[in-house]
Coordinates of C-alpha atoms and ligand atoms in Angstrom, one line a residue:
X563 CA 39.6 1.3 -27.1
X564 CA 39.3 -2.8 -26.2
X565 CA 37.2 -3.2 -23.6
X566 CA 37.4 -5.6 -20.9
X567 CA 36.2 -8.8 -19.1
X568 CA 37.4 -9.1 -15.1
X569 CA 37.4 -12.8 -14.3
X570 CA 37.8 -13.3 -10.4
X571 CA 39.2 -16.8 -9.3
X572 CA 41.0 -18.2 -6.2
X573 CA 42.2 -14.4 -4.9
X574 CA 43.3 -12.9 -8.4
X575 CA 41.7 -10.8 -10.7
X576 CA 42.4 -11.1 -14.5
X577 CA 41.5 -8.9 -17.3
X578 CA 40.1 -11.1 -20.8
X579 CA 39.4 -8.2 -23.5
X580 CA 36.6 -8.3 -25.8
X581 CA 37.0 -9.0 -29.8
X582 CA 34.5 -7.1 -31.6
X583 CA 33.3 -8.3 -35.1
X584 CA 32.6 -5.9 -37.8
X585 CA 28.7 -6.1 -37.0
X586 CA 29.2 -5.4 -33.5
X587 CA 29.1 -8.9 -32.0
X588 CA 31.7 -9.9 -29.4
X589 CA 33.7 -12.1 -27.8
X590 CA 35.8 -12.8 -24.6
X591 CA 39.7 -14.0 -26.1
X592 CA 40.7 -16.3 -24.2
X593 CA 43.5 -16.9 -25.8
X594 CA 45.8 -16.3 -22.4
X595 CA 43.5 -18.0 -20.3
X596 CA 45.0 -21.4 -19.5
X597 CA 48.4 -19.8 -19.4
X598 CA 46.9 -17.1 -17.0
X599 CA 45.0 -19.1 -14.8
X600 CA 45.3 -22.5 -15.1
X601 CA 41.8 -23.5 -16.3
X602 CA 40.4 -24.1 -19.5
X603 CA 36.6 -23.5 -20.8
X604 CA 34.5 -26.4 -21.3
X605 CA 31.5 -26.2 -24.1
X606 CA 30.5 -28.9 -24.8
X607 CA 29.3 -28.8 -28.7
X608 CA 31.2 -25.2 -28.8
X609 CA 27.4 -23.2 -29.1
X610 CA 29.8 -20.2 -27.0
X611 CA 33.0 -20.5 -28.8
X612 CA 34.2 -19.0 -31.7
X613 CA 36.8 -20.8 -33.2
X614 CA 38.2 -18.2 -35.5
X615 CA 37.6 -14.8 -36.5
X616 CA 36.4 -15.2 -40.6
X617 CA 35.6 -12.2 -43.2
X618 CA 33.2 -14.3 -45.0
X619 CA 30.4 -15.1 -44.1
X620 CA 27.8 -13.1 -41.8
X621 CA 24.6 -15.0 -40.2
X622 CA 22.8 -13.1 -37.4
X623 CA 20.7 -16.1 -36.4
X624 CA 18.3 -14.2 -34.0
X625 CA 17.3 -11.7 -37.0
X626 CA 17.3 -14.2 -39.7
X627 CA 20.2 -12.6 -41.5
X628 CA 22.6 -14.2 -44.5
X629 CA 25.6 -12.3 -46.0
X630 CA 28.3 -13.5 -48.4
X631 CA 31.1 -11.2 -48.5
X632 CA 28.8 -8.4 -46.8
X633 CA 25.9 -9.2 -49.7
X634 CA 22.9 -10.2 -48.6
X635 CA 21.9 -14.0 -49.5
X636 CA 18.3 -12.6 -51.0
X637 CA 20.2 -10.0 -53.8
X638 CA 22.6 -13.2 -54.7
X639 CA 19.7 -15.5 -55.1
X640 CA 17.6 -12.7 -57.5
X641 CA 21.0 -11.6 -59.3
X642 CA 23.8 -13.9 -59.2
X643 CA 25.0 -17.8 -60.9
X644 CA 26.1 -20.2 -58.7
X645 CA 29.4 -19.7 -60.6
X646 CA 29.8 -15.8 -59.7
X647 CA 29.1 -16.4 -55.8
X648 CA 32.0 -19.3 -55.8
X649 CA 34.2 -16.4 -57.3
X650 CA 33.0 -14.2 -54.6
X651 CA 33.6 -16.5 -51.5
X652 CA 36.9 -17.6 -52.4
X653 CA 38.4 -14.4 -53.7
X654 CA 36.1 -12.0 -51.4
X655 CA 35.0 -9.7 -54.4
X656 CA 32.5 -10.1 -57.3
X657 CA 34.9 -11.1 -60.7
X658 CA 34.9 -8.2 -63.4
X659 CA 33.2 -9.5 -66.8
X660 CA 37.1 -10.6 -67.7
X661 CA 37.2 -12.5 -64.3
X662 CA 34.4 -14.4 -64.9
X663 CA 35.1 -15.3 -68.3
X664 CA 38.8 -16.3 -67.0
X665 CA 37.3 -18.4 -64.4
X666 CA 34.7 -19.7 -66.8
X667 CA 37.6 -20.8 -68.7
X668 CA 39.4 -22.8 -65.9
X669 CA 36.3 -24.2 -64.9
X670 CA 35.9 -26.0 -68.5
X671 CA 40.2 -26.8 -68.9
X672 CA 39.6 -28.8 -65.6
X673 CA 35.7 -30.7 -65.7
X674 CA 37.1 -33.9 -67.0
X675 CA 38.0 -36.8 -64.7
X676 CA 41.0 -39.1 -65.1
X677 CA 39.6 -42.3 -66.7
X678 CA 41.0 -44.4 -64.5
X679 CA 38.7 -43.3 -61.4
X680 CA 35.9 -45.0 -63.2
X681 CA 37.2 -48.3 -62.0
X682 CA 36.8 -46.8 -58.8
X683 CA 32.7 -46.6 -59.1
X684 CA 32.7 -49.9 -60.9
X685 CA 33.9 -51.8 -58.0
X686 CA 32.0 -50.0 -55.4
X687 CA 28.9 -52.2 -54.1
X688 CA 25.5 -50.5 -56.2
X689 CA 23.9 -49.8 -53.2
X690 CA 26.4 -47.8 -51.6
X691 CA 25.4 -44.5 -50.8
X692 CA 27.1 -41.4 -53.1
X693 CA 28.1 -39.5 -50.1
X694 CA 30.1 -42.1 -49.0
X695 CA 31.4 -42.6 -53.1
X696 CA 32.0 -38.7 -53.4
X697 CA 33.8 -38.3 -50.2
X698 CA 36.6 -41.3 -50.8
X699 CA 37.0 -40.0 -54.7
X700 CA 37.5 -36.4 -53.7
X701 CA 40.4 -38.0 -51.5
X702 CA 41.6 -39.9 -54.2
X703 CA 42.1 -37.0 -56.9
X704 CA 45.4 -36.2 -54.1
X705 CA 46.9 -39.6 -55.8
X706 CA 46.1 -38.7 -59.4
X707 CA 46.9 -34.9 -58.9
X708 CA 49.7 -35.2 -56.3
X709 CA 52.1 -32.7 -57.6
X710 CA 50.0 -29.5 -56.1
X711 CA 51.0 -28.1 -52.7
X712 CA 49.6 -25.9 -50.6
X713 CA 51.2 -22.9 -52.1
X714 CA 49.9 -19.9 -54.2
X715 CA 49.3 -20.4 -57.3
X716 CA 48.9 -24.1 -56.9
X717 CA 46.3 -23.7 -54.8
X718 CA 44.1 -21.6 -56.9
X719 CA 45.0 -24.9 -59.4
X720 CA 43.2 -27.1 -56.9
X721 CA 40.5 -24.9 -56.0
X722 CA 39.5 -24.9 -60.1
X723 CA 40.1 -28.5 -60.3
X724 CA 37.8 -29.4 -57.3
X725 CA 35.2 -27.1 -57.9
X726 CA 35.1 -28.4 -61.8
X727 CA 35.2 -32.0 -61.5
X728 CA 33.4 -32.0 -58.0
X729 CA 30.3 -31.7 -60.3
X730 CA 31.7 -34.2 -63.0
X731 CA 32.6 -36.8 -60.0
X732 CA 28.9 -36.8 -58.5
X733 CA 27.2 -36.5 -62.4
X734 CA 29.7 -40.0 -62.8
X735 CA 28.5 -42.0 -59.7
X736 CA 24.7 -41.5 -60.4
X737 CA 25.1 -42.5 -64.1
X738 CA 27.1 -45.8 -63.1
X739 CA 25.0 -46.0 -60.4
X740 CA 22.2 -46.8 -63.0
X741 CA 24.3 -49.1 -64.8
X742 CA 24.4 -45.8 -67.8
X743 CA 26.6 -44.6 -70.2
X744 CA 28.6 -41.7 -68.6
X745 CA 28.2 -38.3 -70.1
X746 CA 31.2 -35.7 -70.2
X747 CA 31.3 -32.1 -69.3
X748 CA 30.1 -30.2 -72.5
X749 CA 32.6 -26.5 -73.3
X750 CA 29.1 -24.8 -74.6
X751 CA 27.4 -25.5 -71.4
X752 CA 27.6 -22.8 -68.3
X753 CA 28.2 -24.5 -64.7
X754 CA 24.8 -25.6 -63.4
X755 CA 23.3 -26.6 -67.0
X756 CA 26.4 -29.0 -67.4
X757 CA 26.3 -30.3 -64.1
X758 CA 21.8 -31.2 -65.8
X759 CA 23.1 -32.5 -68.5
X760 CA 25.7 -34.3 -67.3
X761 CA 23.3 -35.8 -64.7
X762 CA 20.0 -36.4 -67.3
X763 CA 21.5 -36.5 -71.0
X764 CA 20.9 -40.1 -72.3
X765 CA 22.0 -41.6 -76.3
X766 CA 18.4 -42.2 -76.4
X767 CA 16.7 -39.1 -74.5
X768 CA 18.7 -35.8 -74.9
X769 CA 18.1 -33.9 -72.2
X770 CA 16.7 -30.7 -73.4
X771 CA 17.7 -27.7 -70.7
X772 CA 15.0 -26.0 -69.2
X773 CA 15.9 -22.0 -67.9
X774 CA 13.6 -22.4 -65.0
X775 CA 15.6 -25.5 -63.8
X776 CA 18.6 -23.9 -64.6
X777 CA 18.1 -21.1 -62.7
X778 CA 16.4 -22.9 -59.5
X779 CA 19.1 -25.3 -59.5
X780 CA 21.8 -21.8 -59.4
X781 CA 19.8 -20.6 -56.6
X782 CA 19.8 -23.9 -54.5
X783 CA 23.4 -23.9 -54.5
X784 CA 24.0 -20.0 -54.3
X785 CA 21.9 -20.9 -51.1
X786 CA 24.2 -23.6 -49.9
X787 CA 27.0 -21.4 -50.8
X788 CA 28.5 -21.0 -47.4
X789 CA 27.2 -20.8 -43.8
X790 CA 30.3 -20.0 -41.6
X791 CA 31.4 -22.2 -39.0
X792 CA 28.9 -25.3 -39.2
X793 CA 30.0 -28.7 -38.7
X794 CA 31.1 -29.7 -42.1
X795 CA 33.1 -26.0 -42.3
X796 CA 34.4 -27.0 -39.0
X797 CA 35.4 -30.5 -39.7
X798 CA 37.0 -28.7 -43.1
X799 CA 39.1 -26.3 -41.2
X800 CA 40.3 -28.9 -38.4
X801 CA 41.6 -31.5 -40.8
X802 CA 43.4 -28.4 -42.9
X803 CA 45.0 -27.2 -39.4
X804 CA 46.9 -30.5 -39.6
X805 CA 48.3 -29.4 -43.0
X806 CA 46.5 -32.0 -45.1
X807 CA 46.0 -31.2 -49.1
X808 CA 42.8 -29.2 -49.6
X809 CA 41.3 -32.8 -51.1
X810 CA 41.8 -34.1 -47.8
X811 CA 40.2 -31.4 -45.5
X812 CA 37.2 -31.3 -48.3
X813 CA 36.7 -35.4 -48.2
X814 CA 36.5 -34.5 -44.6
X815 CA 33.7 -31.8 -45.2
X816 CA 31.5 -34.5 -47.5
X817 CA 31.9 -36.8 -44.3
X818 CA 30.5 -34.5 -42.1
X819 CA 27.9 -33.0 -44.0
X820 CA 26.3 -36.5 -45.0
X821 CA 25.4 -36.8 -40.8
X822 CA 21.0 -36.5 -40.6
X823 CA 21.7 -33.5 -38.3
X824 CA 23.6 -31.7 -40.5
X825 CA 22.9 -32.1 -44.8
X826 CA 21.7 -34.9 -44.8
X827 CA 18.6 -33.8 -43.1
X828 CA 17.6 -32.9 -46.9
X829 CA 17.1 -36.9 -47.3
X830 CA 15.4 -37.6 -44.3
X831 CA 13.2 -35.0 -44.8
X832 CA 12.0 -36.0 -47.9
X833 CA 12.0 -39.7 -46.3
X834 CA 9.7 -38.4 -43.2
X835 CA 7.4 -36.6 -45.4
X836 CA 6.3 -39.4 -47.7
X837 CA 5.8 -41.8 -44.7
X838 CA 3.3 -39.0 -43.8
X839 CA 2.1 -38.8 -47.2
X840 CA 1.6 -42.8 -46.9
X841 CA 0.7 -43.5 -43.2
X842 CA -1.6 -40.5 -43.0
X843 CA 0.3 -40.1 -39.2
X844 CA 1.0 -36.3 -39.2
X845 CA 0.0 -35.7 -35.8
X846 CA 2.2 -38.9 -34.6
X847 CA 4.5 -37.6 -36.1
X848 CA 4.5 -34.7 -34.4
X849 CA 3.9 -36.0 -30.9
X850 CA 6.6 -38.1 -31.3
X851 CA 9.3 -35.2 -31.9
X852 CA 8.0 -33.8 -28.4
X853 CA 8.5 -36.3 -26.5
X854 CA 11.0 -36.2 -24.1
X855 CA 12.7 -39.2 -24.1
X856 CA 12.4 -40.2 -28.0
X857 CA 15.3 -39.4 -30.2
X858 CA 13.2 -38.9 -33.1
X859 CA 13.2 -35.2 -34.5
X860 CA 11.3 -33.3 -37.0
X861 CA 13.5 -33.3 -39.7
X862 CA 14.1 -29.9 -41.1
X863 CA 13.4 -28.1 -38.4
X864 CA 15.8 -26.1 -36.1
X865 CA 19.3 -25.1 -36.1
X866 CA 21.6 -23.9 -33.9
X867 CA 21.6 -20.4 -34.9
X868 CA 18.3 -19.3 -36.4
X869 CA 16.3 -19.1 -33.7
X870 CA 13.4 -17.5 -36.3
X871 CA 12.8 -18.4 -39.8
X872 CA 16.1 -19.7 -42.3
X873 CA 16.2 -16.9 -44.8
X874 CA 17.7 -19.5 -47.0
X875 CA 14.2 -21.4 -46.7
X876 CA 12.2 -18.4 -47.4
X877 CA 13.5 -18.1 -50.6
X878 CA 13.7 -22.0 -51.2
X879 CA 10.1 -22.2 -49.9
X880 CA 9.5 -19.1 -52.8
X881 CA 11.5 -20.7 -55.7
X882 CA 9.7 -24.6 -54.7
X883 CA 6.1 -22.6 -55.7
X884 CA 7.3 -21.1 -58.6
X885 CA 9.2 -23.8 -60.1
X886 CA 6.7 -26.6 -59.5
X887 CA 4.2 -23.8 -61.2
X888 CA 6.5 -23.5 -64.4
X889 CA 7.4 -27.3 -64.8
X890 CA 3.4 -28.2 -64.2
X891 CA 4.2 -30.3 -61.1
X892 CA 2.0 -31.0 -58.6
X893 CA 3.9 -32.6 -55.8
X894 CA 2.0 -34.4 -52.5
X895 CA 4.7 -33.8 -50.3
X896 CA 4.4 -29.9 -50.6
X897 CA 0.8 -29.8 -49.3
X898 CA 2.5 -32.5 -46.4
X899 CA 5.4 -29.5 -46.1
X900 CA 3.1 -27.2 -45.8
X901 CA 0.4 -28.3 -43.6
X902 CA 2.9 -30.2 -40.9
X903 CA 5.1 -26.4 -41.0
X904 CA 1.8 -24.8 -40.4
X905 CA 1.0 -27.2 -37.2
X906 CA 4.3 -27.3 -36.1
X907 CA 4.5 -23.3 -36.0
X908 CA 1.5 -23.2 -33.9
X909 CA 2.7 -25.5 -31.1
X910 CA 4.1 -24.2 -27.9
X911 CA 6.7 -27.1 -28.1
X912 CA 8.6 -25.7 -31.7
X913 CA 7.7 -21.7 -30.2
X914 CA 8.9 -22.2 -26.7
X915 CA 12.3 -24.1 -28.7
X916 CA 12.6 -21.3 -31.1
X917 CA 12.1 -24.4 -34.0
X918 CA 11.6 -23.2 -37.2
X919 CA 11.9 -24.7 -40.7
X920 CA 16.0 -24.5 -42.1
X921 CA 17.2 -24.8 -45.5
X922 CA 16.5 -28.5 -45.8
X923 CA 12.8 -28.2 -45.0
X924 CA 11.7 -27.6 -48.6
X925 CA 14.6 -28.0 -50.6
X926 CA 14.4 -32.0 -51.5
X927 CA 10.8 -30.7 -53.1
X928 CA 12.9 -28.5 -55.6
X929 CA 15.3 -31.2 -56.1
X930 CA 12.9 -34.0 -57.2
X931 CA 11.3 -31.5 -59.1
X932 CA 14.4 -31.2 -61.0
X933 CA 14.6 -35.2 -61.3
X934 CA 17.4 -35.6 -58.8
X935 CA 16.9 -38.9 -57.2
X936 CA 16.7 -38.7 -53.1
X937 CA 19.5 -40.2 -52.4
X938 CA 21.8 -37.6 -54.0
X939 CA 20.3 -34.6 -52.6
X940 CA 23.3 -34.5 -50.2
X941 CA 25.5 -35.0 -52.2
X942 CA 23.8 -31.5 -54.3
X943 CA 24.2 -30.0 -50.8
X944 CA 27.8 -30.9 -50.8
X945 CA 29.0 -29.4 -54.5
X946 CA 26.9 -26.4 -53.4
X947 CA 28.9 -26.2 -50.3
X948 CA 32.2 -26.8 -52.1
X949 CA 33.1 -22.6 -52.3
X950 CA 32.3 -21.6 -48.9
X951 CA 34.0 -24.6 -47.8
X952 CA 37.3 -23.6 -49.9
X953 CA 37.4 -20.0 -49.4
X954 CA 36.9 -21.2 -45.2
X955 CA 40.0 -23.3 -45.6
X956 CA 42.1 -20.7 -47.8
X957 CA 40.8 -17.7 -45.2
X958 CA 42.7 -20.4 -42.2
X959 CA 45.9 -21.3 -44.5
X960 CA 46.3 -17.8 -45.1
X961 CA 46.1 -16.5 -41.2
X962 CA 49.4 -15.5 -40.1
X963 CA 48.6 -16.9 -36.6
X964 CA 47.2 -20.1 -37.9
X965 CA 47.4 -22.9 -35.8
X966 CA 46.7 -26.5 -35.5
X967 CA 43.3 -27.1 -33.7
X968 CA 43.8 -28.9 -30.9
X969 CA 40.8 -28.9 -28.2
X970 CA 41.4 -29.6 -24.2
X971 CA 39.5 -31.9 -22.4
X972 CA 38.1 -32.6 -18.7
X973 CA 39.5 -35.7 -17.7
X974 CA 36.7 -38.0 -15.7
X975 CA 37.9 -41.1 -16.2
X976 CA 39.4 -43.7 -13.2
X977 CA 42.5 -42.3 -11.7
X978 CA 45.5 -44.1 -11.8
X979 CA 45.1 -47.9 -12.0
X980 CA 47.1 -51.1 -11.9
X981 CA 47.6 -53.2 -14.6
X982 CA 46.1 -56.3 -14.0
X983 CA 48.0 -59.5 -15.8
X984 CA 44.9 -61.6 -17.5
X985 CA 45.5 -64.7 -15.5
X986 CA 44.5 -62.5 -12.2
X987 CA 41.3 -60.9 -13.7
Ligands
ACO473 N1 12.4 -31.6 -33.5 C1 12.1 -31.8 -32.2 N2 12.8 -31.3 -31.2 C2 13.9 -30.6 -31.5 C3 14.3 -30.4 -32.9 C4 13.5 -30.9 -33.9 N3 13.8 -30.8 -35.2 N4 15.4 -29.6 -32.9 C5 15.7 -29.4 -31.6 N5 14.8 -29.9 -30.8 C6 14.7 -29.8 -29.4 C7 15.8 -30.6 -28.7 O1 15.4 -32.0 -28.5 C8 16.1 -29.9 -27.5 O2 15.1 -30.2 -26.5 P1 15.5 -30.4 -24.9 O3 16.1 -29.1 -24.5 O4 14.2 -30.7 -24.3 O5 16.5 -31.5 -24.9 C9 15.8 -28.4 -27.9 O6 14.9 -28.5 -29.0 C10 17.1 -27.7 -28.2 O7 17.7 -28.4 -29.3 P2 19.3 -28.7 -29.4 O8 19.5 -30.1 -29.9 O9 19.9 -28.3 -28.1 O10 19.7 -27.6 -30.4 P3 20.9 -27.7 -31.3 O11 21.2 -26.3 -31.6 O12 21.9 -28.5 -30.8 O13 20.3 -28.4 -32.6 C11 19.8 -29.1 -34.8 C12 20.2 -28.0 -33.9 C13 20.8 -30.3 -34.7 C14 19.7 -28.6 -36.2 C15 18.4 -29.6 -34.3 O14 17.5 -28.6 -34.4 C16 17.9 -30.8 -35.1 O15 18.3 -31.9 -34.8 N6 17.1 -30.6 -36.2 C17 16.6 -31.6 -37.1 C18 17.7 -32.0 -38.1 C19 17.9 -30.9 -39.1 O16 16.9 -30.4 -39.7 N7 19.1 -30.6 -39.4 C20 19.5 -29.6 -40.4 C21 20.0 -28.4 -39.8 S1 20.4 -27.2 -41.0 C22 21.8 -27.7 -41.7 O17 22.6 -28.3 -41.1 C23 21.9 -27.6 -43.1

């Protein structure tokens, strides 16, 4: 039986029912509202709003819980590929050994990249930043693929393509980045261990594929894998509301995802933690993300729906021990990680604030254990994120009662004004 909300304004009563999710959260539609009543609601950075109603991905931020497709983020980590999870966001079950195989199959048809994009890289200015490089080529694959639409089996086309040469693309920019010989996708090779090889192969220093970084680089992007409706998802599903190619609505995901508050806090946190390492200025560091009116923020820390500890970064945390353990590393900026999480978890400023460590806290440790320079670990972020942010936009094309997004506003601006002619101003 739907329950109901009684909203009292001017000498009317309305009745707004309740949504309830699956896991028993709920919501007030408003669907009617403006219609109803006139007004609108006004949240500003939508922390009240749900802006659709998904089957894919469960977070219950206040217990510290992750679910893909109902399975918890810990047994995908411990069991799963990075490949099999992709299968599992954007079709919604786990693939049969055939299925994976098939998909396997796809994955290699599609990993190379038109030559010609090459000339792209070549001409971009070496110091420009990949996000910025991988965003404007995922766009561009629309101009050298543009005979796909946004219908059935075409789009499962795209979603293979992207996913494929996603990895190829970013492999490309860092190895003509370096001024390197660019190394193709390899049929022998499983997802993650091409992407390595891709990335570290060199005519004069094959690149010998270690399991342990195999597997820690499958669990750093099973844990990006998808995160419902964050910004990047967000921006993905917006731009896709206004019927744009799936290449589009992704190059508009990589865009948003590069921002410091969103993935590209994995950069800056690596960035803050060796200043520490090299100023010795923890406890400045600290101070400085309390006060009040500085802008600066401990990087890694918070998010707008754990309020307790990212189960993503207990696991990364877990995996950034081990793996340094294996490979023999011993990195300075872990014992910085750890002592300034330590001190931060003890002060009433990050307890009172419910500011704990996310995802990105630890997870640029594991990556330059793996050798991936700093200023790709967002763009590592962004092919992880690739699947949840496909099956996102497929779960929105597919809704029947899809619609453009379109947000109101409160006006509070000057009211009506003259034009003055520029002589008289
Ligand atoms: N350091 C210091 N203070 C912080 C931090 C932080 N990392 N995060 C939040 N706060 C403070 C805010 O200044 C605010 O204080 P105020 O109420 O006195 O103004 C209070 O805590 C609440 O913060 P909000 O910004 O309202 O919380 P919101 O949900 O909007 O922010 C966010 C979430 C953007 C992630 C924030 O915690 C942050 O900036 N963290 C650092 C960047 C980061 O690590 N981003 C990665 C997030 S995970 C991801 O996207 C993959």
């Amino acid at each position: 039986m739907t329950e109901f909300v009684k909203l009292t304004y001017g000498d009317k009563e309305y009745q707004l029912p309740i949504v309830v999710g699956t896991e028993g959260e709920k919501a007030i539609d408003i669907s009617k509202l403006r219609q109803q009543t006139g007004l609108i609601t006004l949240d500003t950075g939508y922390a009240n709003t749900g802006s659709c109603m998904s089957e894919i991905t469960f977070m219950d931020g206040e217990n510290g819980i992750l679910r893909y497709r109902g399975i918890p983020v810990e047994q995908l980590a411990e069991q799963s590929s990075f490949k099999e999870t992709a299968y599992l966001l954007i079709n919604g079950k786990l693939p049969t050994q055939k299925e994976l195989i098939q998909f396997s199959v796809l994955l290699n048809d599609h990993s190379l990249v038109h030559e010609d994009m090459r000339a792209f890289y070549e001409n971009y200015p070496r110091s420009s930043h990949p996000m910025g490089i991988l965003s404007s080529m995922v766009s561009a694959l629309r101009s050298f693929y543009p005979e796909l639409q946004n219908f059935g089996e075409e789009i499962n086309m795209t979603v293979t393509r992207l996913l494929s040469k996603v990895r190829t693309l970013a492999a490309m920019s860092y190895k003509i980045s370096r001024g390197h010989k660019v190394v193709y996708p390899r049929p022998d090779l499983a997802y993650c261990a091409n992407f390595l090889n891709m990335m570290f192969d060199s005519p004069v220093r094959p690149y010998e594929i270690d399991e342990d970084v195999v597997k820690a680089l499958n669990v750093f992007w099973i844990l990006h894998a998808d995160h419902e409706q964050n910004c990047s998802t967000s921006a993905v599903r917006m731009v896709g509301s206004a019927w744009v190619t799936l290449y589009a609505a992704i190059s508009a995901g990589i865009a948003a995802l590069w921002g410091p508050l969103h993935g590209g806090a994995n950069q800056a946190v690596i960035e803050m933690l060796a200043d520490i390492a090299e100023n010795k200025n923890m406890k400045q560091v600290v101070q400085r993300a309390k006060e009040k009116n500085n802008s600066f923020r401990l990087m890694g820390f918070g998010h707008r729906v754990y309020k307790t500890f990212d189960p993503r970064m207990k696991i990364m945390k877990e995996m950034c021990d081990t793996l340094l353990d294996k490979l023999n590393i011993s990195d300075p900026l872990l014992d910085v990680a750890k002592e300034l999480e330590e001190i931060a978890l003890k002060d009433d400023y990050f307890l009172e604030n419910n500011l704990y460590p996310n995802v990105d806290f630890y997870s640029g440790i594991v990556l330059r254990a793996i050798g991936i320079p700093t200023n790709m670990f967002t763009v590592m972020f962004a092919i992880g994120r690739l699947p949840g942010w496909i099956a996102q936009w497929k779960e929105s094309i597919d809704d029947p009662k899809w619609k453009l997004c379109r947000p109101r506003q409160i006006y509070t601006g000057p009211r009506e004004t003259q034009y003055v002619p520029i002589e008289k101003r």
